[in-house]
PDB file of C-alpha atoms and ligand atoms in Angstrom:
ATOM      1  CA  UNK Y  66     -30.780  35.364  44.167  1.00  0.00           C
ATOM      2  CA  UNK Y  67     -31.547  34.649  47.495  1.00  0.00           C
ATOM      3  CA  UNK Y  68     -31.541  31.120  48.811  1.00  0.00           C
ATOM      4  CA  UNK Y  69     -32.784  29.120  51.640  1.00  0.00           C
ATOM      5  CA  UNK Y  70     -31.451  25.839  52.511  1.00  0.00           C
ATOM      6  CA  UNK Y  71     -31.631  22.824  54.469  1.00  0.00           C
ATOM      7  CA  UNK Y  72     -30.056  19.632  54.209  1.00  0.00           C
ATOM      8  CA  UNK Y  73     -31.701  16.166  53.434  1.00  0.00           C
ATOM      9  CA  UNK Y  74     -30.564  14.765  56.416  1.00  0.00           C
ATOM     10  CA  UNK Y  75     -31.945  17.101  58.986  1.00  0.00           C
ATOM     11  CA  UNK Y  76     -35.322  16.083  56.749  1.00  0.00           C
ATOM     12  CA  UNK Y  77     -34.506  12.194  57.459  1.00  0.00           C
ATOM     13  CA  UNK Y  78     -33.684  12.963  60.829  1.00  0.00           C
ATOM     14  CA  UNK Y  79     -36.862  14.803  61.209  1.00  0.00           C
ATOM     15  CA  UNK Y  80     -39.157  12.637  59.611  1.00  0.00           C
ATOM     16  CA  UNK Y  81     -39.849  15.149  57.479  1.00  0.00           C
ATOM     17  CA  UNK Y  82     -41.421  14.533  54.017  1.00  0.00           C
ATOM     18  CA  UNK Y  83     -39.936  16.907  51.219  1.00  0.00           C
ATOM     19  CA  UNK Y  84     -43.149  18.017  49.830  1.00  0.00           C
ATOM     20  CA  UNK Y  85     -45.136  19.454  53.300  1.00  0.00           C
ATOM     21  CA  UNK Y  86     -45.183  23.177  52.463  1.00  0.00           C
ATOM     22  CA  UNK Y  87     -44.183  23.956  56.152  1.00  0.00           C
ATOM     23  CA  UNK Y  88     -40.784  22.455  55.923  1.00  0.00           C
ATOM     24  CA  UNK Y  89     -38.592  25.168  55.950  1.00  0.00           C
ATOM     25  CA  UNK Y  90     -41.190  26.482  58.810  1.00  0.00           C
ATOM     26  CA  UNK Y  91     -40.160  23.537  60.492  1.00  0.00           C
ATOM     27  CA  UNK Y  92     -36.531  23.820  59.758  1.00  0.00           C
ATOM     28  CA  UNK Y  93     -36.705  27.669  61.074  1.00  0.00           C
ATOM     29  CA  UNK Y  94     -38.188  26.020  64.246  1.00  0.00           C
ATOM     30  CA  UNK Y  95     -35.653  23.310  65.043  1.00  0.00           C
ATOM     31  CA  UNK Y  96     -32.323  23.830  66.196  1.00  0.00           C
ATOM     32  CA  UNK Y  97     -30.541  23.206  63.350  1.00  0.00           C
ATOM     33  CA  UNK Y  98     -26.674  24.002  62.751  1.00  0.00           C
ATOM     34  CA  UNK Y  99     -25.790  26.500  60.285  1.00  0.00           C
ATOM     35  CA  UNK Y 100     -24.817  24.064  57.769  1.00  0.00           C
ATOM     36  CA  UNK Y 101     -28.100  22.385  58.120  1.00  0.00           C
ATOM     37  CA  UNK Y 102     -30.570  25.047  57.140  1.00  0.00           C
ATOM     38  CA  UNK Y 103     -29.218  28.893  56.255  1.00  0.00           C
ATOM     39  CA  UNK Y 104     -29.301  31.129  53.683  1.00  0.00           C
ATOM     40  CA  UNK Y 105     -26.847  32.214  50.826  1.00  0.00           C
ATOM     41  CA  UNK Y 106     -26.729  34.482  48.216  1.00  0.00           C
ATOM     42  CA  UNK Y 107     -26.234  33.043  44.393  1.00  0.00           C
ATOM     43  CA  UNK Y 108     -24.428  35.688  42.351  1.00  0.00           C
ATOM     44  CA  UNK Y 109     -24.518  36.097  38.525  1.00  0.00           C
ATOM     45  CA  UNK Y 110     -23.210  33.808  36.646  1.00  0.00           C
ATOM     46  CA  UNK Y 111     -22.970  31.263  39.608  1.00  0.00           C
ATOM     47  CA  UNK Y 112     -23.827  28.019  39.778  1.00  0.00           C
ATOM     48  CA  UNK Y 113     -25.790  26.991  42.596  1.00  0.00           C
ATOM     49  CA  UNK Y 114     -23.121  24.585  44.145  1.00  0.00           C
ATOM     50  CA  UNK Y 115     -20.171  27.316  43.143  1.00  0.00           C
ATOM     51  CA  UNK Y 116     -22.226  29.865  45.748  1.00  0.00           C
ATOM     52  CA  UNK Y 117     -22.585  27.141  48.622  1.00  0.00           C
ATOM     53  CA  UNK Y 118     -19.042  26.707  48.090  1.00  0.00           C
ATOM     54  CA  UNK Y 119     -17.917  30.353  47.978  1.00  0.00           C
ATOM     55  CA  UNK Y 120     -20.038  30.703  51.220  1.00  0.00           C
ATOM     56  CA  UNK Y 121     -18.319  27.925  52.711  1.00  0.00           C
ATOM     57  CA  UNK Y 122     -20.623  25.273  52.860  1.00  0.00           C
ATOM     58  CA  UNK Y 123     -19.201  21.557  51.346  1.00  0.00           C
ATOM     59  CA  UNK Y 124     -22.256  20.256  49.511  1.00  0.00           C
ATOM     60  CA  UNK Y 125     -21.932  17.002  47.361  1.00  0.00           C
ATOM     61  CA  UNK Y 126     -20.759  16.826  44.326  1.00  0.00           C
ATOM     62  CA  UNK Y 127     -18.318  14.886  41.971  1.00  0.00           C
ATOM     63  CA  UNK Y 128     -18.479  15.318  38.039  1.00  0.00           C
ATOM     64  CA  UNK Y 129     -19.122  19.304  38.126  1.00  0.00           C
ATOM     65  CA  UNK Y 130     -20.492  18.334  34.737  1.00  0.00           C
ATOM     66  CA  UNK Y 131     -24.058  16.973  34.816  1.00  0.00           C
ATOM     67  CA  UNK Y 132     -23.384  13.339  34.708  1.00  0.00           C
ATOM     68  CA  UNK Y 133     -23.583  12.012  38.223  1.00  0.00           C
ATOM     69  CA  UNK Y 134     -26.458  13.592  40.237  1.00  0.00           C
ATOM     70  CA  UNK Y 135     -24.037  13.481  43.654  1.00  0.00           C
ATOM     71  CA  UNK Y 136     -25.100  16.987  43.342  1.00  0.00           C
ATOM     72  CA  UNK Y 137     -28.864  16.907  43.312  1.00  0.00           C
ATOM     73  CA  UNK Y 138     -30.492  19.110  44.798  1.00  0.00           C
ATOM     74  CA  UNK Y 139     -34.738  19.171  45.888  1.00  0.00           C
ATOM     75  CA  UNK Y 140     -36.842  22.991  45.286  1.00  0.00           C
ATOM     76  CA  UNK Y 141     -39.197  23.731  46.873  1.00  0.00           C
ATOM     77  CA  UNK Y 142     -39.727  27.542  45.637  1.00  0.00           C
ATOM     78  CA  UNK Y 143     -38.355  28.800  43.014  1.00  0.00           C
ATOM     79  CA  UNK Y 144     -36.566  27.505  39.700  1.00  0.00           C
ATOM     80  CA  UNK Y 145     -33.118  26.403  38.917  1.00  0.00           C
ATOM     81  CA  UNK Y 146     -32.215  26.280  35.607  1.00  0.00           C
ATOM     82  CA  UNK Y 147     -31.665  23.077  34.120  1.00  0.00           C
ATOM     83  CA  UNK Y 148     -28.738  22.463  31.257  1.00  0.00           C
ATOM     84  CA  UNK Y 149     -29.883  20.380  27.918  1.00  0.00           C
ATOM     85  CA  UNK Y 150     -26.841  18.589  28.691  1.00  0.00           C
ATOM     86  CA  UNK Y 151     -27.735  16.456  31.874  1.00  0.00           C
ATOM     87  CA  UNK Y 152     -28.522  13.141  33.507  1.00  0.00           C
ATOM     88  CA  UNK Y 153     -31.568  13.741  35.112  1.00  0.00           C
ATOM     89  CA  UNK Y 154     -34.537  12.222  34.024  1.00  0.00           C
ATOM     90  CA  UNK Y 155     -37.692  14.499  32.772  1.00  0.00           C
ATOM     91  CA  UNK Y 156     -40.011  12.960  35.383  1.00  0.00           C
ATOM     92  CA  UNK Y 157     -37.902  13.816  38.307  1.00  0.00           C
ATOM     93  CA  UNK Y 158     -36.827  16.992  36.916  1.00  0.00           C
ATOM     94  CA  UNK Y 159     -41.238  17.619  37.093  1.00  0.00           C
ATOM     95  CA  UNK Y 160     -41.238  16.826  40.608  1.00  0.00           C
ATOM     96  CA  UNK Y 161     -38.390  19.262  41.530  1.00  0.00           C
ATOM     97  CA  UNK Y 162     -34.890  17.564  41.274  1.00  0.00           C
ATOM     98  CA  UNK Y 163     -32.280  19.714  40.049  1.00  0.00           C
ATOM     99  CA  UNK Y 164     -28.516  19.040  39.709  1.00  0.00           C
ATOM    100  CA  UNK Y 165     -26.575  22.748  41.641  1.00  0.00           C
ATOM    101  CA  UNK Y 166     -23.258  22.126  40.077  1.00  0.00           C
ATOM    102  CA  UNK Y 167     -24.180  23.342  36.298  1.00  0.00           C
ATOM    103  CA  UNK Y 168     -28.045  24.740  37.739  1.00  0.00           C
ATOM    104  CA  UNK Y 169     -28.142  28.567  37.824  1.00  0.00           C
ATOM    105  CA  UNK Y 170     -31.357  30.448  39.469  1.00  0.00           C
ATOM    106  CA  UNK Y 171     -33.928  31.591  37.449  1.00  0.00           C
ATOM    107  CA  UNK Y 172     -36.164  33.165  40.525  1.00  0.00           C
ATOM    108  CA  UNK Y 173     -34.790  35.554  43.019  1.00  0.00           C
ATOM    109  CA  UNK Y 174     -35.678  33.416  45.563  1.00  0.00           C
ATOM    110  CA  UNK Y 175     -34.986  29.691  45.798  1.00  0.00           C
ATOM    111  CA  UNK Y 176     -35.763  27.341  48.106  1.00  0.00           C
ATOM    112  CA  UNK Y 177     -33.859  23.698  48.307  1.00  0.00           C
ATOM    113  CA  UNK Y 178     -33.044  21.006  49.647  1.00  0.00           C
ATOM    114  CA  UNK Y 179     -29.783  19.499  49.143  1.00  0.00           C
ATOM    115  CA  UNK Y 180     -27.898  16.239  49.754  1.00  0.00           C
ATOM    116  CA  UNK Y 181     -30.928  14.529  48.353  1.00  0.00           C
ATOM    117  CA  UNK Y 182     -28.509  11.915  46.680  1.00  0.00           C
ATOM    118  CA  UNK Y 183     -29.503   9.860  49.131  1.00  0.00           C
ATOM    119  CA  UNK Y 184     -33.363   9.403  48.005  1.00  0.00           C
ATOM    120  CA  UNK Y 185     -33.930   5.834  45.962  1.00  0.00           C
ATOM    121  CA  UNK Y 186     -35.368   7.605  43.463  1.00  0.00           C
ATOM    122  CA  UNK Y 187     -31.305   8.528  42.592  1.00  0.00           C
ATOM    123  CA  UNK Y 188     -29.930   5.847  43.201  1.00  0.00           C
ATOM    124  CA  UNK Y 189     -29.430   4.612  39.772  1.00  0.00           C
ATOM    125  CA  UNK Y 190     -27.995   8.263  38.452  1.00  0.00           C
ATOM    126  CA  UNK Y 191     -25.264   8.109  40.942  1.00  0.00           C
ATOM    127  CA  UNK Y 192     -22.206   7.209  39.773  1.00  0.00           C
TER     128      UNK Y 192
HETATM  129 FE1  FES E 213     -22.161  15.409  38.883  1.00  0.00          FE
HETATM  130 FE2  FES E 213     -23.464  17.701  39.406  1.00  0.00          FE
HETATM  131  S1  FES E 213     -21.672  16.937  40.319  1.00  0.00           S
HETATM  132  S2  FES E 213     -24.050  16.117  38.063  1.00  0.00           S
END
């Protein structure tokens, strides 16, 4: 699976807004770093945070296990799956939230936004 990325705080620092379809259009337009906004490749039986990490990017995390959300993770395209054993809520898992550490791709292409830990709607699933 092929993934786009971009962090959340290139969107803060932007003034972006997570749902405008042209944000990664943006983020292809600004000068981001490479850790900002790239691409990496998710291979079977990876994890979405296990893939960041084997392509050398240090995304949040802490449990590994579902039960914090430091992972969390926005998407945009695509679907990640989501374990029955989890902490986040049905209502944000609707409007896209995902956790990478125990999420595995279930498109070929995904596109996401990570470090979204920081958004108040998480706040109280951080631990
Ligand atoms: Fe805790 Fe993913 S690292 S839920």
């Amino acid at each position: 699976t092929r993934v786009e990325f971009l962090d959340y705080e290139a969107v803060v620092d932007y003034g972006w807004s997570l749902d405008d379809d042209e944000l990664f259009r943006k983020a292809a337009h600004a000068d981001l770093g490479p850790d900002a906004h790239g691409r990496l490749l998710v291979h079977p039986g990876e994890s979405l945070l296990e893939a960041a990490e084997r392509s050398g990017f240090a995304w949040p995390f802490s449990c590994r296990g579902g039960a914090c959300a430091n992972c969390a993770v926005y998407l945009a395209e695509g679907d990640l799956s989501q374990p029955t054993d989890h902490i986040m809520p049905d209502d944000l898992a609707e409007r896209g939230f995902r956790l990478s550490c125990n999420g595995y791709p279930l498109t070929d292409e995904l596109s996401v936004v990570f470090n979204v830990k920081q958004r108040p709607e998480l706040d109280d699933l951080i631990l």
